[in-house]
Short mmCIF file of C-alpha atoms in Angstrom, two decimals:
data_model
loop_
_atom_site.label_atom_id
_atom_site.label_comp_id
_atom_site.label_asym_id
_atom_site.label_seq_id
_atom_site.Cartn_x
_atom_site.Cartn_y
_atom_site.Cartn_z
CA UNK A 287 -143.92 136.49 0.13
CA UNK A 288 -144.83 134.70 3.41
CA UNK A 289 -147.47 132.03 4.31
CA UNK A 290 -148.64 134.98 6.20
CA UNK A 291 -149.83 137.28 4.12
CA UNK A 292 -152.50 135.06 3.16
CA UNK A 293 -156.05 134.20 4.32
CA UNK A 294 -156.20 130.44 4.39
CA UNK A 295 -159.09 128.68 4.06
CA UNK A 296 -159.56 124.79 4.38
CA UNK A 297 -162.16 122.73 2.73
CA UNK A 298 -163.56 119.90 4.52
CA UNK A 299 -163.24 119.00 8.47
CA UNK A 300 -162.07 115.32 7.81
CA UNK A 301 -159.23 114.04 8.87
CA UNK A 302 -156.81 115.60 6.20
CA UNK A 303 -159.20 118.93 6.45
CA UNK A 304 -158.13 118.89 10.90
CA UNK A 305 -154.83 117.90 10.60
CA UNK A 306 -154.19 120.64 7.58
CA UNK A 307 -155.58 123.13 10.08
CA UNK A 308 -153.38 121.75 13.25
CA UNK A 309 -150.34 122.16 11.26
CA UNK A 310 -151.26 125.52 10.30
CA UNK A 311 -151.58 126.82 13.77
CA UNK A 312 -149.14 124.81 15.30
CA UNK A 313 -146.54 124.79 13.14
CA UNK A 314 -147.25 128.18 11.05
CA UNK A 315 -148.55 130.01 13.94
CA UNK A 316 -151.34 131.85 11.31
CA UNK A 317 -155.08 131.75 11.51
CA UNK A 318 -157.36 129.65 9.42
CA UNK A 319 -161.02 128.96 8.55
CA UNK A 320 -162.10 125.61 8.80
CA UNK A 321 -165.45 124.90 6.54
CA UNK A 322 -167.40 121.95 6.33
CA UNK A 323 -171.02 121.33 5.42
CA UNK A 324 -171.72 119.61 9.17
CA UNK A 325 -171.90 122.09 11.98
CA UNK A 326 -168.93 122.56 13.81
CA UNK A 327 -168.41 121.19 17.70
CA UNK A 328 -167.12 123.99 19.76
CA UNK A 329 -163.50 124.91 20.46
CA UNK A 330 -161.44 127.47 22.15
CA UNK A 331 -158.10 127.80 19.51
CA UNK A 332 -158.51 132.01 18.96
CA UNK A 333 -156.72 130.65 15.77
CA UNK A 334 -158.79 128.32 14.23
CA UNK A 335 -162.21 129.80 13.11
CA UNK A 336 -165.06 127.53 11.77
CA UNK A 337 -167.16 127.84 8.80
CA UNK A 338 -170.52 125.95 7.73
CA UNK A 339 -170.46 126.12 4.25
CA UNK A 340 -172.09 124.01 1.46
CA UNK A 341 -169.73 124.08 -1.53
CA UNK A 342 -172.69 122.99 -3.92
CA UNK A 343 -174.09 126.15 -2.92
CA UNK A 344 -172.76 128.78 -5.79
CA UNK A 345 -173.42 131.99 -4.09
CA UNK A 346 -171.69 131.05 -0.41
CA UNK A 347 -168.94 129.33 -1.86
CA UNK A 348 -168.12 132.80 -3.39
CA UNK A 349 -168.52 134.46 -0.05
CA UNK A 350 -166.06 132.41 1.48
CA UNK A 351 -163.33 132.62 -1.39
CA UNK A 352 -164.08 136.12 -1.56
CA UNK A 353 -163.04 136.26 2.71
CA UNK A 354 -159.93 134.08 1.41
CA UNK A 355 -156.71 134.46 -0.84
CA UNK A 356 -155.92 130.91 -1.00
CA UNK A 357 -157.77 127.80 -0.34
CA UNK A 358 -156.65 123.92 -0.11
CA UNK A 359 -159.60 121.97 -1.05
CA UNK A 360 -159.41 118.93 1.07
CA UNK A 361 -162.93 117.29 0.24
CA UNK A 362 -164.20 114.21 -1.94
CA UNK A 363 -162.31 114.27 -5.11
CA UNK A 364 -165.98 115.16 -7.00
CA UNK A 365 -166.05 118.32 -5.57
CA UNK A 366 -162.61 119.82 -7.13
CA UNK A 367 -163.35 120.82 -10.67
CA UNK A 368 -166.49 122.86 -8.47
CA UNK A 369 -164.00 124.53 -6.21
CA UNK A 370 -161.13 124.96 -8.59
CA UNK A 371 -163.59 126.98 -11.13
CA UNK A 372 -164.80 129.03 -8.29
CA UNK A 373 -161.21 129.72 -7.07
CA UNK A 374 -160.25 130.66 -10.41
CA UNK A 375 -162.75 133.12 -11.41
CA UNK A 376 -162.09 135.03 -8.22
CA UNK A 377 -158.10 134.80 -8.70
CA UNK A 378 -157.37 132.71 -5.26
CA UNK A 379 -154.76 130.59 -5.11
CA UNK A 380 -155.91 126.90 -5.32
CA UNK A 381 -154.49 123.88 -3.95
CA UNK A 382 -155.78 120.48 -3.55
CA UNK A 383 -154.95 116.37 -2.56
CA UNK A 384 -157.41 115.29 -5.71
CA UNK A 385 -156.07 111.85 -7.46
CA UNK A 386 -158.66 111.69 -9.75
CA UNK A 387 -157.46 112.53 -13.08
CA UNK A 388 -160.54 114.06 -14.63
CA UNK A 389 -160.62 117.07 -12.35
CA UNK A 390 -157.07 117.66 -12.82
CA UNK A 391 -157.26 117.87 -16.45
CA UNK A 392 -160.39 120.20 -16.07
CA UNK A 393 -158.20 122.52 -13.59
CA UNK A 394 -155.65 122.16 -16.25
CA UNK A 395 -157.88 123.77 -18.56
CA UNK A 396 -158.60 126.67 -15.91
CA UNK A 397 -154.62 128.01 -16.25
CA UNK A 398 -154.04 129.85 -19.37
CA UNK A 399 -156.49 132.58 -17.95
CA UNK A 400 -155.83 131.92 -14.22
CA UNK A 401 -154.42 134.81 -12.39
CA UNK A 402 -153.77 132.60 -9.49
CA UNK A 403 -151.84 129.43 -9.05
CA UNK A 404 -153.95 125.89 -9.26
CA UNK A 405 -151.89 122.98 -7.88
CA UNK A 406 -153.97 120.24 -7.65
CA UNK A 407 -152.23 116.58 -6.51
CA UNK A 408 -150.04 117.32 -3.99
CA UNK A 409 -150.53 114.86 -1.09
CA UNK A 410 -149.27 112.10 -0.99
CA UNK A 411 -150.11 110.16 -3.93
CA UNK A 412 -150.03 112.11 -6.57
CA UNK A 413 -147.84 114.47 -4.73
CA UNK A 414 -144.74 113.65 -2.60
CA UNK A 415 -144.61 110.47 -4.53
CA UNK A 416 -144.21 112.55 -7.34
CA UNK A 417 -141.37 114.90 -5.99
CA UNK A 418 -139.38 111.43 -5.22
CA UNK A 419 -139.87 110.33 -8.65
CA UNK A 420 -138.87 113.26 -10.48
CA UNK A 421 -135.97 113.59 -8.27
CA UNK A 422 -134.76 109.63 -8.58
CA UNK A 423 -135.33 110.65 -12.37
CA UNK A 424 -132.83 113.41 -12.61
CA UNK A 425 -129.62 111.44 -10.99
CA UNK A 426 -129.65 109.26 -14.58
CA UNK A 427 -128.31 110.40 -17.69
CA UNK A 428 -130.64 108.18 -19.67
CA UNK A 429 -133.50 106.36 -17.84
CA UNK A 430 -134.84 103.38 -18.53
CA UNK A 431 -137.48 102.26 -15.82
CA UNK A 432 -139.27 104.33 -13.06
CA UNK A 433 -141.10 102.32 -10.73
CA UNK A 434 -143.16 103.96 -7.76
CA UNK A 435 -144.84 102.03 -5.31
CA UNK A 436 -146.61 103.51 -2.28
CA UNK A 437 -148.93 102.08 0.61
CA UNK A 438 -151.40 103.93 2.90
CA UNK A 439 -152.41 100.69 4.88
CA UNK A 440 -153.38 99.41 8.36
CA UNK A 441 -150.32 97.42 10.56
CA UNK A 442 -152.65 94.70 11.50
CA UNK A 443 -154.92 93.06 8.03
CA UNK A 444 -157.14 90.68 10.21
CA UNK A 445 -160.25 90.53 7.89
CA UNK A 446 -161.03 88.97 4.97
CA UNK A 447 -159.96 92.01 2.34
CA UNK A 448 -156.58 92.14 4.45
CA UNK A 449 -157.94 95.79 4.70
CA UNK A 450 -159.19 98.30 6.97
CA UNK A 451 -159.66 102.40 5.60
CA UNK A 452 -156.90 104.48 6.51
CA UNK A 453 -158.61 107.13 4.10
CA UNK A 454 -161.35 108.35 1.78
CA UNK A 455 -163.51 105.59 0.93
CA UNK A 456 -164.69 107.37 -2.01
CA UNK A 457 -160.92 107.78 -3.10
CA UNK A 458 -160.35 104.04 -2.82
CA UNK A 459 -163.03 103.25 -5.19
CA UNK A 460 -162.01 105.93 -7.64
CA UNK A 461 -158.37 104.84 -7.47
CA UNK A 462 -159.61 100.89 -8.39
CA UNK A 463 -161.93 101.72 -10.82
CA UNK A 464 -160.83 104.73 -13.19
CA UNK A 465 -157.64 103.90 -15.82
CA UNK A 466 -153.99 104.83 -14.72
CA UNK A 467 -151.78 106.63 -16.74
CA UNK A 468 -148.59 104.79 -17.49
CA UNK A 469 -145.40 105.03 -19.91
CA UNK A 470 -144.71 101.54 -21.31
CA UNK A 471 -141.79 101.10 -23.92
CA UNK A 472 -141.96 104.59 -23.96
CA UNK A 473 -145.06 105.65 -24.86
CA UNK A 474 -148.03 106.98 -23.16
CA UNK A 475 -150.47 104.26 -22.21
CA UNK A 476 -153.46 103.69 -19.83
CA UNK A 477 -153.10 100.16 -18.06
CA UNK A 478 -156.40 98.46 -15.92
CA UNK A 479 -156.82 99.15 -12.75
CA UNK A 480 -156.01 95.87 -10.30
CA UNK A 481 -153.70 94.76 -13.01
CA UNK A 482 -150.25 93.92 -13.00
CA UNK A 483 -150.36 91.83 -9.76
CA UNK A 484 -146.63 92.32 -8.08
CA UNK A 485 -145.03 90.92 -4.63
CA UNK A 486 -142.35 92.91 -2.94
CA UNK A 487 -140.51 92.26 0.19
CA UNK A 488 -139.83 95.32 2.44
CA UNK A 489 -137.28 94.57 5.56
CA UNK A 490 -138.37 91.51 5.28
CA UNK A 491 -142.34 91.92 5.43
CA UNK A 492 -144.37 90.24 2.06
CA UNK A 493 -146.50 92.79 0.30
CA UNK A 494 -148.12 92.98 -2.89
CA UNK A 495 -148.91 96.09 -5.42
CA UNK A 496 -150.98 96.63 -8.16
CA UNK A 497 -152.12 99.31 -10.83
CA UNK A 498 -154.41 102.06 -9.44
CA UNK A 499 -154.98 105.38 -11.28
CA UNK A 500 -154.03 108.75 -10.17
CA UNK A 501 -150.65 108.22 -8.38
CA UNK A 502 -148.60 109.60 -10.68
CA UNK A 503 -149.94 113.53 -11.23
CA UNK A 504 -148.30 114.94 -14.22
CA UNK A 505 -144.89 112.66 -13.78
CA UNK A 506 -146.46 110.53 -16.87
CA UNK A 507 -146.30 114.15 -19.16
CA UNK A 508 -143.17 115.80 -17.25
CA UNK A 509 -140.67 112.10 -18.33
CA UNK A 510 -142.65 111.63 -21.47
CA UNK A 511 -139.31 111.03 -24.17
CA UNK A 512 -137.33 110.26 -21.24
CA UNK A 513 -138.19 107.06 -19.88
CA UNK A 514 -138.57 104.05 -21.44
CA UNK A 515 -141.00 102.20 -18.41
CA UNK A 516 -143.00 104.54 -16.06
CA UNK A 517 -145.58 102.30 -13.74
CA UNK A 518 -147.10 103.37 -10.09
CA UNK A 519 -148.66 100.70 -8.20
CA UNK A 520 -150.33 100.67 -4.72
CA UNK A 521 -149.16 98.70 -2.30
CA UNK A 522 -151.53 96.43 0.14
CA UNK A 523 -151.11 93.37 2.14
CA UNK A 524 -151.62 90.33 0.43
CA UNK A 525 -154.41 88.55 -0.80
CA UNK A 526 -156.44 92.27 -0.85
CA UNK A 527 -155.92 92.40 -4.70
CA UNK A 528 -157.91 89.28 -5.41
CA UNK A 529 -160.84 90.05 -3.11
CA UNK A 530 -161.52 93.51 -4.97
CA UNK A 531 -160.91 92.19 -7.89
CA UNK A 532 -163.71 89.81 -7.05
CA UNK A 533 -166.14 92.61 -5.93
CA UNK A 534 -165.25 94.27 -8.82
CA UNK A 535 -165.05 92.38 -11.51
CA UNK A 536 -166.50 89.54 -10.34
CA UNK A 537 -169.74 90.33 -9.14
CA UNK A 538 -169.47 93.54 -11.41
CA UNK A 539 -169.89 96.03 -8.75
CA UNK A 540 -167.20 98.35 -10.88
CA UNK A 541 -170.78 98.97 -13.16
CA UNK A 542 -172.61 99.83 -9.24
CA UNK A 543 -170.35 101.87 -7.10
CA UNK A 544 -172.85 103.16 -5.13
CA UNK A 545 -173.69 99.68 -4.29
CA UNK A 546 -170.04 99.11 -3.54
CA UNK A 547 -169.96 101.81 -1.65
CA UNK A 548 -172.44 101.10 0.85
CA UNK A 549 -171.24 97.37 0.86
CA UNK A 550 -167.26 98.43 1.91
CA UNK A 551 -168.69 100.97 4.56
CA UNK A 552 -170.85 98.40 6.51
CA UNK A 553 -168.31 95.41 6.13
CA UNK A 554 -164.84 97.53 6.62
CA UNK A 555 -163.52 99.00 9.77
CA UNK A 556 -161.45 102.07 9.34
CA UNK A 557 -157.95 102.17 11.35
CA UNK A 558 -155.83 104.71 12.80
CA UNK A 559 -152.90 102.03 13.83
CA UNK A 560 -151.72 102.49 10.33
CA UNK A 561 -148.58 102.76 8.03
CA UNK A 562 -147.60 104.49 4.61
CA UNK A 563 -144.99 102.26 3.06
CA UNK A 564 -143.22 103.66 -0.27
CA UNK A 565 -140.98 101.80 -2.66
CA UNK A 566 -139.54 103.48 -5.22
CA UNK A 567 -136.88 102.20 -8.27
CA UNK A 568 -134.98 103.69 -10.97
CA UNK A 569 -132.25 102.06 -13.69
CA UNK A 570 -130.80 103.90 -16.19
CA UNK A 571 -127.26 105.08 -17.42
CA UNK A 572 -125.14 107.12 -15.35
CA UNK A 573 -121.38 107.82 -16.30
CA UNK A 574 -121.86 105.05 -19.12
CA UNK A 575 -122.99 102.67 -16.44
CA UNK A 576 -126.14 101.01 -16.21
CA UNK A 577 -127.11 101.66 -12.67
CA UNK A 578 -130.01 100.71 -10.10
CA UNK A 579 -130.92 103.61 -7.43
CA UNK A 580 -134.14 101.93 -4.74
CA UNK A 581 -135.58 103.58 -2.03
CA UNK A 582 -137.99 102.36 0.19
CA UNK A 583 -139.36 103.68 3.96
CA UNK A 584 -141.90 103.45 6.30
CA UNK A 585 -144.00 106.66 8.08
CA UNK A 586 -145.92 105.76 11.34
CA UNK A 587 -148.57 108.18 12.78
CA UNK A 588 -147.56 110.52 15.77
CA UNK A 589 -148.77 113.42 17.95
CA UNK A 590 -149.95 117.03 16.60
CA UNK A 591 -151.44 119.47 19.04
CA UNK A 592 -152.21 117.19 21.33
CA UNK A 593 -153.47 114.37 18.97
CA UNK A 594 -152.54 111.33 17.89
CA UNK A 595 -152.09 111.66 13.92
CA UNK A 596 -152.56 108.72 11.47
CA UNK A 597 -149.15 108.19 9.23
CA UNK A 598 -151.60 109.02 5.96
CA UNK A 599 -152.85 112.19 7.72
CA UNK A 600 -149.24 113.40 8.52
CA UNK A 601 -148.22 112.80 5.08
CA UNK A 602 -150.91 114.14 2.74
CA UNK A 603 -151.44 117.41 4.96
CA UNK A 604 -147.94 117.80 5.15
CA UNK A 605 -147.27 117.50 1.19
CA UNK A 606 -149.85 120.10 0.52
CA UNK A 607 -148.40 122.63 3.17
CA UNK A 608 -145.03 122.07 1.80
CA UNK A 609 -146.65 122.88 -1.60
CA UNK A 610 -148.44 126.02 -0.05
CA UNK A 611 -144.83 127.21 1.84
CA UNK A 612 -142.33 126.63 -1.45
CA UNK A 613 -145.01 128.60 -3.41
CA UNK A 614 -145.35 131.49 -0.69
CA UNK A 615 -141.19 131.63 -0.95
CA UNK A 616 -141.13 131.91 -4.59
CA UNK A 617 -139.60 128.82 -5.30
CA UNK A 618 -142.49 127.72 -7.48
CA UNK A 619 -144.38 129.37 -10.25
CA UNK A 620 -146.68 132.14 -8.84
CA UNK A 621 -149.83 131.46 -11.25
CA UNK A 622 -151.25 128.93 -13.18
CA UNK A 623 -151.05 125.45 -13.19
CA UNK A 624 -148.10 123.87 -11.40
CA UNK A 625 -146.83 120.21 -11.11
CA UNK A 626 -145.80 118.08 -7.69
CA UNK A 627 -142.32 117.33 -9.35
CA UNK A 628 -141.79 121.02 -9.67
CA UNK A 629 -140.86 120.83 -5.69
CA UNK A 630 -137.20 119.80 -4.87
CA UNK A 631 -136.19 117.36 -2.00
CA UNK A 632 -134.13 119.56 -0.90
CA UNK A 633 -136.07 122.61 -0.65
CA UNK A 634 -138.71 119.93 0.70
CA UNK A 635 -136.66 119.03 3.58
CA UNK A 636 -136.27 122.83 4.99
CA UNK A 637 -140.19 123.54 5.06
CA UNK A 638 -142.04 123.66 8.36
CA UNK A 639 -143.96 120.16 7.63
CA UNK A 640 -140.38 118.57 6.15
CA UNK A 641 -140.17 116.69 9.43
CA UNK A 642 -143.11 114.42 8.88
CA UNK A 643 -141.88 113.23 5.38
CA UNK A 644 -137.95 112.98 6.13
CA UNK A 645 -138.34 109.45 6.21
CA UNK A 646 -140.03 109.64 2.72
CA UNK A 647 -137.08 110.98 0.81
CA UNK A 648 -133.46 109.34 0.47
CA UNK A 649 -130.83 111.03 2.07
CA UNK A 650 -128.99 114.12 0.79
CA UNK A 651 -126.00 113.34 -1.36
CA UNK A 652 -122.38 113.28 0.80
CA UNK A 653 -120.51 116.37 -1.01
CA UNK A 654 -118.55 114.52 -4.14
CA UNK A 655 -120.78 111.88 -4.05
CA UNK A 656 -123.18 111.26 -7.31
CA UNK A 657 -125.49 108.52 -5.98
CA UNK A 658 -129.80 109.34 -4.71
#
């Protein structure tokens, strides 16, 4: 089935909301509506049609599913369980970028009597991050330690948190706040948020990473018996680790997050000169061998109808389309709930969007040749 015999509608006229619905009509060429609870500014794309729409209003978020056979929910992670149950009930096909591991276990729930498909977490991270990680899994004959690292952060820390928003404020503070899911000597565990303090070098440039929940999607569940270490940590400049953990822990602003909130809005700039940095390591046995496979790479932001494009907006819009296009092809399951590592690199590469994460993924294998 194509892309195109769908009605696509898009949730939330951010910056991943806009750039999903660029890509659409650039890229796919198909119509979209573009909702948002602010009023749209006018435009003349006879592709692009805009929507004011309150999704905390039952009765028009039906209406608009109802107009729709697939939505990607691109708003505050709080609003997915909301959408997804909507979606659901009315059998349209559900996507969404959430990291918060709540909803996705609540849209979980949804699938046994779904007659649609839910695929929550496929973005960036969770999502492509997961794809790499199931794929660096699958070149070992026994694994022994995943490590997945990724970075949505600005080229130029000049302030005091060595951090300027690249993305969702409200997904930052979930992301330092909530548990992460983790496999440690393999068994399932939930690690602290901020902990496990790293530094990495990256072609030559000092970073640190630390725990931060959500990142993984279902990867802890999918290698569960087949791992012995599974850990994903975000990556920041550093010196950003210890001021959070200060506002966090410190002054105990983890207990106020509305507080925190309002604090990180009026003290930190947001940036579009930014970066997404990923890191990723596996070890394991291969051939009898105990054997190391890294990858690491760096996305910048670039053009798109006209526009400049932040590297995070590229990336997490283009890992949901890739999602959307592999499922319209029939190369994922066609209901209920479906994982990020279900996707292949390979079959990742040949989508529309599989330009703007090339530099994400290793390089296909030279015929003959075992290695990631």
């Amino acid at each position: 089935m194509s892309m195109h015999a769908h009605h696509i509608l898009v949730l939330g006229a951010g910056k991943i909301g806009t750039t999903l619905a660029d890509m659409l009509t650039e890229l796919y060429e198909m119509p979209v509506t573009l909702a948002d609870v602010q009023p749209a500014t006018p435009h003349s794309d006879p592709l692009l049609r805009h929507l004011q729409l309150d999704v905390q209003d039952d009765a028009a978020l039906t209406a608009a599913l109802a107009a729709h056979s697939l939505v990607i929910n691109a708003l505050p992670f709080f609003c997915a369980a909301r959408v997804a149950t909507a979606a659901a009930q009315r059998g349209v096909h559900y996507f969404d970028l959430t990291e918060d591991v709540a909803a996705t276990r609540t849209i979980r729930a949804l699938a046994p009597q779904a007659r649609a498909v839910l695929m929550p977490q496929c973005g960036l991270a969770p999502g492509l991050i997961g794809m790499l990680g199931g794929h660096l899994a699958g070149q070992f004959d026994e694994l022994y330690d995943l490590q997945l690292r990724v970075g949505a952060l600005t080229q130029h820390a000049t302030n005091a948190l060595r951090y300027h928003f690249t993305w969702s404020v409200d997904g930052v503070i979930n992301e330092y706040c909530n548990p992460c899911d983790a496999i440690v000597c393999g068994q399932l565990a939930a690690v602290q948020a901020l902990e496990g303090l790293e530094s990495l070098s990256l072609d030559g440039q000092v970073f640190e990473a630390f725990n931060t929940s959500g990142g993984l999607g279902t990867l802890c569940e999918t290698l569960a018996g087949r791992v012995r270490n599974l850990n994903y940590k975000t990556i920041r400049h550093p010196g950003h680790r210890d001021a959070m953990h200060l506002l966090l822990h410190g002054l105990r602003m983890i207990e106020r997050r509305d507080l925190l909130r309002q604090v990180l809005n009026g003290a930190v700039p947001h940036s579009r000169d930014d970066m997404v940095v990923v890191a990723a390591t596996a070890t394991g046995l291969r051939s009898g061998r105990l054997e190391q496979v890294t990858h690491s790479a760096r996305v910048y932001g670039a053009p798109l109808r006209g526009r400049q494009r932040t590297a995070i907006e590229l990336t997490t819009a283009a890992g949901v389309l890739a999602a959307v296009e592999l499922w319209a092809q029939g190369l994922l399951p066609q209901q209920g709930f479906v994982r990020q590592e279900q996707c292949t690199l390979s079959a990742l590469r040949n989508t529309r969007v599989g330009r703007y994460v090339e530099a994400l993924l290793p390089a296909p294998a030279a015929p003959g040749n075992t290695d990631a």
